[in-house]
CSV table of C-alpha atoms in Angstrom, one decimal:
chain,number,residue,atom,x,y,z
F,1,MET,CA,-195.2,-132.1,-65.6
F,2,TYR,CA,-196.3,-130.0,-68.6
F,3,LYS,CA,-195.5,-131.2,-72.1
F,4,ILE,CA,-194.6,-127.8,-73.8
F,5,GLY,CA,-193.5,-124.8,-71.9
F,6,VAL,CA,-192.6,-121.3,-73.1
F,7,PHE,CA,-190.4,-118.8,-71.3
F,8,PRO,CA,-190.4,-115.4,-73.0
F,9,LEU,CA,-187.7,-112.9,-72.1
F,10,ARG,CA,-185.7,-110.0,-73.5
F,11,ALA,CA,-182.4,-110.6,-71.6
F,12,MET,CA,-181.3,-107.0,-71.7
F,13,PRO,CA,-178.9,-108.3,-70.5
F,14,LEU,CA,-179.1,-111.9,-69.5
F,15,HIS,CA,-178.6,-112.2,-65.7
F,16,ARG,CA,-178.7,-114.7,-62.9
F,17,GLY,CA,-182.3,-114.1,-62.2
F,18,HIS,CA,-183.2,-115.2,-65.7
F,19,ILE,CA,-181.1,-118.3,-65.5
F,20,ASN,CA,-182.5,-119.3,-62.1
F,21,SER,CA,-186.1,-118.9,-63.5
F,22,ILE,CA,-185.3,-120.8,-66.7
F,23,ILE,CA,-183.9,-123.7,-64.8
F,24,HIS,CA,-186.8,-124.0,-62.5
F,25,ALA,CA,-189.2,-123.8,-65.5
F,26,ALA,CA,-187.2,-126.5,-67.2
F,27,THR,CA,-188.0,-128.9,-64.3
F,28,LYS,CA,-191.7,-128.5,-65.0
F,29,ALA,CA,-191.8,-129.0,-68.8
F,30,GLU,CA,-190.8,-131.9,-71.0
F,31,THR,CA,-189.7,-129.3,-73.6
F,32,LEU,CA,-189.1,-125.7,-72.7
F,33,TYR,CA,-188.8,-123.0,-75.4
F,34,VAL,CA,-186.9,-120.0,-74.2
F,35,VAL,CA,-188.1,-117.2,-76.5
F,36,LEU,CA,-185.8,-114.2,-76.9
F,37,CYS,CA,-188.1,-111.3,-77.8
F,38,ASP,CA,-186.4,-108.4,-79.6
F,39,ASN,CA,-187.4,-105.1,-81.0
F,40,PRO,CA,-184.2,-103.7,-82.5
F,41,GLU,CA,-185.3,-100.1,-82.2
F,42,ARG,CA,-186.2,-100.5,-78.5
F,43,THR,CA,-183.0,-102.4,-77.8
F,44,ARG,CA,-180.9,-99.6,-79.4
F,45,GLU,CA,-182.7,-96.9,-77.4
F,46,GLU,CA,-182.1,-98.7,-74.1
F,47,CYS,CA,-178.5,-99.4,-74.8
F,48,VAL,CA,-177.8,-95.8,-75.9
F,49,ALA,CA,-179.6,-94.5,-72.8
F,50,ALA,CA,-177.3,-96.6,-70.6
F,51,GLY,CA,-174.2,-95.6,-72.5
F,52,LEU,CA,-173.6,-99.1,-73.8
F,53,PRO,CA,-172.9,-100.7,-77.2
F,54,VAL,CA,-176.0,-102.3,-78.7
F,55,MET,CA,-176.8,-105.8,-77.3
F,56,ASP,CA,-178.3,-107.2,-80.5
F,57,ALA,CA,-180.4,-110.3,-80.6
F,58,LYS,CA,-177.7,-112.4,-82.1
F,59,MET,CA,-175.4,-111.6,-79.2
F,60,ARG,CA,-178.0,-112.3,-76.6
F,61,LEU,CA,-178.9,-115.6,-78.3
F,62,LYS,CA,-175.2,-116.6,-78.0
F,63,TRP,CA,-175.3,-115.8,-74.3
F,64,LEU,CA,-178.3,-118.0,-73.8
F,65,GLY,CA,-176.7,-120.8,-75.9
F,66,ILE,CA,-173.6,-120.8,-73.8
F,67,GLU,CA,-175.3,-120.7,-70.5
F,68,LEU,CA,-177.9,-123.3,-71.4
F,69,GLN,CA,-175.7,-125.7,-73.3
F,70,GLY,CA,-176.1,-129.4,-72.4
F,71,PHE,CA,-179.8,-129.1,-71.6
F,72,ASN,CA,-181.3,-130.8,-74.6
F,73,HIS,CA,-184.9,-130.2,-73.7
F,74,ILE,CA,-184.4,-126.5,-73.5
F,75,LYS,CA,-184.7,-124.8,-77.0
F,76,THR,CA,-183.8,-121.2,-77.7
F,77,VAL,CA,-185.7,-119.3,-80.4
F,78,LEU,CA,-186.0,-115.7,-81.5
F,79,LEU,CA,-189.2,-113.7,-81.8
F,80,ASP,CA,-188.8,-110.6,-83.9
F,81,GLU,CA,-190.9,-107.8,-82.4
F,82,SER,CA,-189.9,-105.1,-84.8
F,83,ASP,CA,-193.4,-104.8,-86.2
F,84,VAL,CA,-195.2,-105.4,-83.0
F,85,PRO,CA,-196.7,-102.4,-81.1
F,86,ARG,CA,-195.0,-101.9,-77.7
F,87,TYR,CA,-196.5,-103.2,-74.5
F,88,PRO,CA,-199.3,-102.8,-73.4
F,89,PHE,CA,-200.4,-102.8,-77.0
F,90,GLY,CA,-199.7,-105.5,-79.6
F,91,TRP,CA,-200.9,-108.5,-77.8
F,92,GLU,CA,-202.8,-109.9,-80.8
F,93,LYS,CA,-199.8,-109.6,-83.2
F,94,TRP,CA,-197.3,-110.8,-80.6
F,95,SER,CA,-199.4,-113.9,-79.8
F,96,ASP,CA,-199.9,-114.7,-83.5
F,97,LYS,CA,-196.1,-114.6,-83.9
F,98,LEU,CA,-195.5,-116.8,-80.9
F,99,ASN,CA,-198.1,-119.4,-82.2
F,100,LYS,CA,-196.3,-119.6,-85.5
F,101,LEU,CA,-192.9,-119.8,-83.8
F,102,ILE,CA,-193.8,-122.7,-81.5
F,103,PRO,CA,-194.9,-125.7,-83.5
F,104,HIS,CA,-196.9,-127.2,-80.7
F,105,LYS,CA,-199.8,-126.5,-78.3
F,106,ILE,CA,-198.4,-124.4,-75.5
F,107,ASP,CA,-199.4,-125.8,-72.1
F,108,VAL,CA,-197.7,-123.3,-69.9
F,109,ILE,CA,-196.0,-119.9,-70.2
F,110,PHE,CA,-193.6,-119.0,-67.5
F,111,GLY,CA,-192.8,-115.4,-66.5
F,112,GLY,CA,-192.0,-113.0,-63.8
F,113,GLU,CA,-194.4,-110.1,-64.5
F,114,PRO,CA,-197.8,-110.1,-62.8
F,115,SER,CA,-199.0,-107.3,-65.1
F,116,TYR,CA,-198.9,-109.8,-68.0
F,117,THR,CA,-201.5,-112.1,-66.4
F,118,GLU,CA,-204.6,-110.4,-68.0
F,119,GLY,CA,-203.1,-110.4,-71.5
F,120,TYR,CA,-202.1,-114.1,-71.3
F,121,GLN,CA,-205.5,-115.1,-70.0
F,122,LYS,CA,-207.2,-113.3,-72.9
F,123,TRP,CA,-204.9,-114.6,-75.7
F,124,TYR,CA,-204.1,-118.0,-74.2
F,125,PRO,CA,-207.2,-119.0,-72.3
F,126,GLU,CA,-206.2,-122.7,-72.4
F,127,THR,CA,-202.6,-122.1,-71.3
F,128,VAL,CA,-201.4,-121.7,-67.7
F,129,TYR,CA,-199.5,-118.6,-66.9
F,130,GLU,CA,-197.1,-119.5,-64.1
F,131,LEU,CA,-195.3,-116.7,-62.2
F,132,PHE,CA,-191.9,-117.4,-60.6
F,133,ASP,CA,-190.0,-115.2,-58.2
F,134,TYR,CA,-191.7,-112.1,-59.5
F,135,LYS,CA,-190.5,-110.3,-56.3
F,136,ARG,CA,-186.9,-111.1,-57.3
F,137,GLU,CA,-186.1,-112.5,-53.8
F,138,ARG,CA,-183.3,-114.8,-54.8
F,139,TYR,CA,-181.6,-112.5,-57.3
F,140,PRO,CA,-182.8,-108.9,-56.5
F,141,VAL,CA,-181.8,-107.3,-59.8
F,142,SER,CA,-183.3,-106.2,-63.0
F,143,GLY,CA,-182.0,-105.8,-66.5
F,144,THR,CA,-182.4,-102.0,-66.2
F,145,GLU,CA,-180.2,-102.0,-63.0
F,146,VAL,CA,-177.5,-104.1,-64.7
F,147,ARG,CA,-177.4,-101.8,-67.7
F,148,SER,CA,-177.2,-98.8,-65.5
F,149,HIS,CA,-174.5,-100.1,-63.2
F,150,PRO,CA,-172.9,-103.3,-64.5
F,151,PHE,CA,-170.0,-103.3,-62.1
F,152,ARG,CA,-172.2,-102.7,-59.1
F,153,HIS,CA,-174.2,-105.8,-60.1
F,154,TRP,CA,-171.2,-107.8,-61.5
F,155,GLU,CA,-172.1,-110.9,-59.4
F,156,TYR,CA,-175.4,-111.2,-61.2
F,157,ILE,CA,-174.0,-111.1,-64.7
F,158,PRO,CA,-173.3,-114.7,-66.0
F,159,GLY,CA,-169.9,-115.5,-67.6
F,160,ALA,CA,-171.2,-115.5,-71.1
F,161,ALA,CA,-172.3,-111.9,-70.9
F,162,ARG,CA,-169.5,-110.5,-68.8
F,163,PRO,CA,-167.1,-109.8,-71.8
F,164,PHE,CA,-169.7,-107.3,-73.2
F,165,PHE,CA,-169.4,-105.2,-70.0
F,166,THR,CA,-165.7,-105.7,-69.4
F,167,LYS,CA,-163.6,-102.5,-69.8
F,168,LYS,CA,-160.5,-103.2,-71.8
F,169,PHE,CA,-157.2,-101.2,-71.3
F,170,LEU,CA,-154.4,-101.4,-73.8
F,171,ASN,CA,-151.0,-100.5,-72.3
F,172,THR,CA,-148.7,-99.6,-75.2
F,173,GLY,CA,-145.5,-97.8,-76.0
F,174,THR,CA,-142.0,-98.5,-77.3
F,175,GLU,CA,-139.2,-100.5,-75.7
F,176,SER,CA,-138.4,-100.2,-72.0
F,177,CYS,CA,-141.3,-97.8,-71.1
F,178,GLY,CA,-142.5,-100.0,-68.2
F,179,LYS,CA,-145.8,-101.1,-69.8
F,180,THR,CA,-145.2,-104.9,-69.4
F,181,THR,CA,-144.3,-104.6,-65.7
F,182,ILE,CA,-147.2,-102.2,-65.1
F,183,THR,CA,-149.6,-104.4,-66.9
F,184,LYS,CA,-148.7,-107.3,-64.6
F,185,TYR,CA,-148.9,-105.0,-61.6
F,186,LEU,CA,-152.4,-103.9,-62.6
F,187,ALA,CA,-153.6,-107.4,-63.1
F,188,LYS,CA,-152.6,-108.2,-59.6
F,189,ILE,CA,-154.0,-105.1,-58.0
F,190,TYR,CA,-157.4,-105.4,-59.7
F,191,TYR,CA,-157.4,-109.2,-59.4
F,192,THR,CA,-158.1,-109.8,-63.1
F,193,SER,CA,-156.7,-111.2,-66.3
F,194,TRP,CA,-154.1,-109.7,-68.6
F,195,SER,CA,-152.7,-110.6,-72.1
F,196,GLU,CA,-148.9,-110.6,-72.5
F,197,GLU,CA,-147.1,-109.4,-75.6
F,198,LEU,CA,-146.5,-112.6,-77.5
F,199,GLY,CA,-144.2,-111.0,-80.0
F,200,ARG,CA,-141.8,-110.3,-77.1
F,201,TYR,CA,-141.0,-114.0,-76.8
F,202,TYR,CA,-141.8,-115.2,-80.3
F,203,SER,CA,-138.2,-115.6,-81.5
F,204,ALA,CA,-137.1,-117.5,-78.4
F,205,ARG,CA,-140.0,-119.9,-78.6
F,206,ASN,CA,-139.8,-120.5,-82.4
F,207,PHE,CA,-136.3,-120.1,-83.6
F,208,GLY,CA,-133.9,-120.1,-80.7
F,209,GLY,CA,-133.8,-116.4,-80.0
F,210,ARG,CA,-132.5,-115.3,-83.4
F,211,GLU,CA,-133.8,-111.9,-84.3
F,212,ASP,CA,-132.6,-111.9,-87.9
F,213,VAL,CA,-134.8,-114.6,-89.4
F,214,TYR,CA,-138.3,-113.0,-89.1
F,215,SER,CA,-140.6,-113.2,-92.1
F,216,VAL,CA,-143.8,-111.3,-92.8
F,217,GLU,CA,-145.7,-114.5,-92.0
F,218,ASP,CA,-144.1,-114.6,-88.5
F,219,PHE,CA,-145.5,-111.1,-87.7
F,220,GLU,CA,-148.9,-112.1,-89.1
F,221,ARG,CA,-148.9,-115.2,-87.0
F,222,ILE,CA,-148.1,-113.2,-83.9
F,223,VAL,CA,-151.2,-111.1,-84.5
F,224,VAL,CA,-153.4,-114.1,-84.9
F,225,LEU,CA,-152.1,-115.8,-81.8
F,226,GLN,CA,-152.3,-112.5,-79.9
F,227,ASP,CA,-155.9,-112.1,-80.8
F,228,GLU,CA,-156.8,-115.6,-79.5
F,229,GLN,CA,-154.9,-114.9,-76.3
F,230,ASP,CA,-156.7,-111.5,-75.9
F,231,LYS,CA,-160.1,-113.2,-76.2
F,232,GLU,CA,-159.2,-115.6,-73.3
F,233,ALA,CA,-158.2,-112.6,-71.2
F,234,ILE,CA,-161.5,-110.9,-71.9
F,235,ARG,CA,-163.5,-114.1,-71.2
F,236,THR,CA,-161.9,-114.5,-67.8
F,237,ALA,CA,-161.8,-110.9,-66.8
F,238,ASN,CA,-163.0,-109.4,-63.5
F,239,LYS,CA,-164.7,-106.3,-64.7
F,240,ILE,CA,-161.6,-105.0,-66.5
F,241,THR,CA,-158.6,-106.5,-68.3
F,242,PHE,CA,-155.3,-105.3,-69.6
F,243,PHE,CA,-153.4,-105.9,-72.8
F,244,ASP,CA,-149.6,-105.5,-73.2
F,245,SER,CA,-149.6,-105.3,-77.0
F,246,ASP,CA,-151.8,-105.1,-80.1
F,247,ALA,CA,-151.7,-105.3,-83.9
F,248,VAL,CA,-150.5,-101.7,-84.2
F,249,VAL,CA,-147.4,-102.6,-82.2
F,250,THR,CA,-146.8,-105.7,-84.3
F,251,GLN,CA,-147.1,-103.6,-87.5
F,252,TYR,CA,-144.7,-101.1,-86.0
F,253,TYR,CA,-142.1,-103.8,-85.4
F,254,LEU,CA,-142.7,-105.4,-88.8
F,255,GLU,CA,-141.8,-102.1,-90.4
F,256,MET,CA,-138.8,-101.7,-88.1
F,257,TYR,CA,-137.4,-105.2,-88.9
F,258,LEU,CA,-138.3,-105.7,-92.5
F,259,GLY,CA,-139.3,-102.3,-93.8
F,260,VAL,CA,-142.7,-103.5,-95.1
F,261,LYS,CA,-146.4,-103.5,-93.9
F,262,SER,CA,-148.8,-106.4,-93.9
F,263,SER,CA,-152.3,-106.0,-95.3
F,264,LEU,CA,-153.5,-108.8,-93.0
F,265,ILE,CA,-152.3,-106.9,-89.9
F,266,ASP,CA,-154.0,-103.8,-91.3
F,267,THR,CA,-157.2,-105.8,-91.4
F,268,TYR,CA,-156.9,-106.7,-87.8
F,269,ILE,CA,-156.2,-103.1,-86.8
F,270,GLU,CA,-159.2,-101.8,-88.7
F,271,LYS,CA,-161.4,-104.5,-87.1
F,272,TYR,CA,-160.2,-103.5,-83.6
F,273,ARG,CA,-160.9,-99.8,-84.4
F,274,LYS,CA,-164.4,-100.4,-85.7
F,275,GLU,CA,-165.4,-102.8,-82.9
F,276,LYS,CA,-163.7,-100.6,-80.3
F,277,LYS,CA,-161.8,-103.5,-78.9
F,278,PHE,CA,-159.9,-101.3,-76.5
F,279,ASP,CA,-162.0,-98.9,-74.4
F,280,TYR,CA,-158.8,-97.0,-73.4
F,281,ILE,CA,-155.3,-96.9,-74.9
F,282,LEU,CA,-152.7,-95.9,-72.3
F,283,PHE,CA,-149.6,-94.7,-74.2
F,284,TYR,CA,-146.4,-94.8,-72.0
F,285,GLU,CA,-143.7,-92.3,-73.0
F,286,PRO,CA,-140.1,-93.4,-72.9
F,287,ASP,CA,-139.0,-91.1,-70.1
F,288,VAL,CA,-137.8,-93.7,-67.7
F,289,LYS,CA,-134.3,-95.3,-67.8
F,290,TRP,CA,-133.8,-97.8,-70.6
F,291,VAL,CA,-133.2,-101.3,-69.3
F,292,ASP,CA,-131.5,-104.0,-71.3
F,293,ASP,CA,-133.3,-107.3,-70.6
F,294,GLY,CA,-131.7,-109.2,-73.5
F,295,LEU,CA,-134.7,-108.6,-75.8
F,296,ARG,CA,-134.2,-104.9,-76.6
F,297,PHE,CA,-131.9,-103.1,-79.0
F,298,LEU,CA,-133.0,-99.4,-79.1
F,299,GLY,CA,-131.4,-97.9,-76.0
F,300,GLU,CA,-130.3,-94.4,-77.2
F,301,GLN,CA,-132.8,-91.8,-75.8
F,302,GLU,CA,-133.0,-89.8,-79.0
F,303,VAL,CA,-133.9,-93.0,-80.9
F,304,ARG,CA,-136.4,-94.0,-78.2
F,305,GLU,CA,-138.2,-90.7,-78.5
F,306,LYS,CA,-138.2,-90.8,-82.2
F,307,ASN,CA,-139.7,-94.3,-82.3
F,308,SER,CA,-142.2,-93.4,-79.6
F,309,LYS,CA,-143.4,-90.5,-81.7
F,310,LYS,CA,-143.7,-92.8,-84.7
F,311,LEU,CA,-145.8,-95.4,-82.8
F,312,LEU,CA,-148.1,-92.7,-81.4
F,313,GLU,CA,-148.6,-91.3,-84.9
F,314,MET,CA,-149.4,-94.7,-86.2
F,315,TYR,CA,-152.3,-95.0,-83.7
F,316,LYS,CA,-153.6,-91.6,-84.7
F,317,ASN,CA,-153.3,-92.4,-88.4
F,318,TYR,CA,-155.2,-95.6,-88.0
F,319,GLY,CA,-158.0,-93.6,-86.4
F,320,PHE,CA,-157.7,-94.4,-82.7
F,321,ASP,CA,-158.8,-91.4,-80.7
F,322,ASN,CA,-159.1,-92.9,-77.2
F,323,ILE,CA,-155.4,-92.4,-76.4
F,324,TYR,CA,-154.2,-91.2,-73.0
F,325,ILE,CA,-150.5,-90.3,-72.4
F,326,ILE,CA,-148.8,-91.7,-69.3
F,327,ASN,CA,-145.4,-90.4,-68.2
F,328,GLY,CA,-143.2,-89.9,-65.1
F,329,ASN,CA,-141.0,-92.3,-63.1
F,330,TYR,CA,-142.2,-95.8,-62.5
F,331,GLU,CA,-144.0,-95.0,-59.3
F,332,GLU,CA,-145.7,-92.0,-60.9
F,333,ARG,CA,-146.9,-93.8,-64.0
F,334,LEU,CA,-148.3,-96.7,-61.9
F,335,GLU,CA,-150.2,-94.3,-59.7
F,336,LYS,CA,-151.4,-92.3,-62.7
F,337,THR,CA,-152.7,-95.5,-64.3
F,338,ILE,CA,-154.4,-96.7,-61.1
F,339,ASN,CA,-156.1,-93.3,-60.7
F,340,PHE,CA,-157.3,-93.5,-64.3
F,341,VAL,CA,-158.7,-97.0,-64.0
F,342,ASP,CA,-160.3,-96.2,-60.7
F,343,ARG,CA,-162.2,-93.3,-62.2
F,344,ILE,CA,-163.5,-95.6,-64.9
F,345,LEU,CA,-164.6,-98.2,-62.3
F,346,GLU,CA,-166.5,-95.5,-60.4
């Protein structure tokens, strides 16, 4: 049993192979330091090359923290490599940074790269370099492969990191356009999570179904609650997830009911746009028969089309440009949506 062990990694992204190796290393050291090494410029380059958002160091530390919680002898720390020459250069500067980061004599360094052996022997002559599963026999995957084809390697991505790769589809539109039913259908077809439109049932749950007692605060509360529910849908998703509403829809109904807008809701909308919360916005046109389910009141076709146009313009005015129009009868719009999602998955 070693006293102090170090496990350096980049976790671009964190995958099952990393966790497997970390756990085995943890059985051999009284204290194990998992050292997340990050060069922000290199990180950005690799993410852009893979067509992904940037996996910054803070995000990857969160993944490690979630997956390793409860193991008190495992410590996660960050080593900033921004001023360290890239491998195979920079050993001297890198080792100096590591020595300052770990406040103890390092007894063992764990890793999976045989090519690092010579460097560790030179700069850590009194430290053991122990290789583990460098052939990746138990989990035959690399970070490069996960970045290139995350869905193909989905089983190797731990739960903490899956939301980063999950594709998020917002199904939106005005009343009785089939989006709620289609959202439920899609969740079943793709065996994944979905987030229902909370505002649809808010009055029934909170003031006995009355539609004439809404306040601005009620609409703002809907957005907050919807956001929390959306996060749970993303957390539990199987590659993709579907949303039946968003803050733009809530702002739309606030204007319709009370004739005002909420700055708080606008803040959420801007946050979603900047962070690209929804990869794709599927906008369903009101060209199917209006169905009165007891929660709707805008049945005239002329009114439906007018309001649909207004909602679509709201998305555009807020700066959303990832909008795709879905129309046709119920069967056609379901098939169009499935074909669209399948293309993304491929």
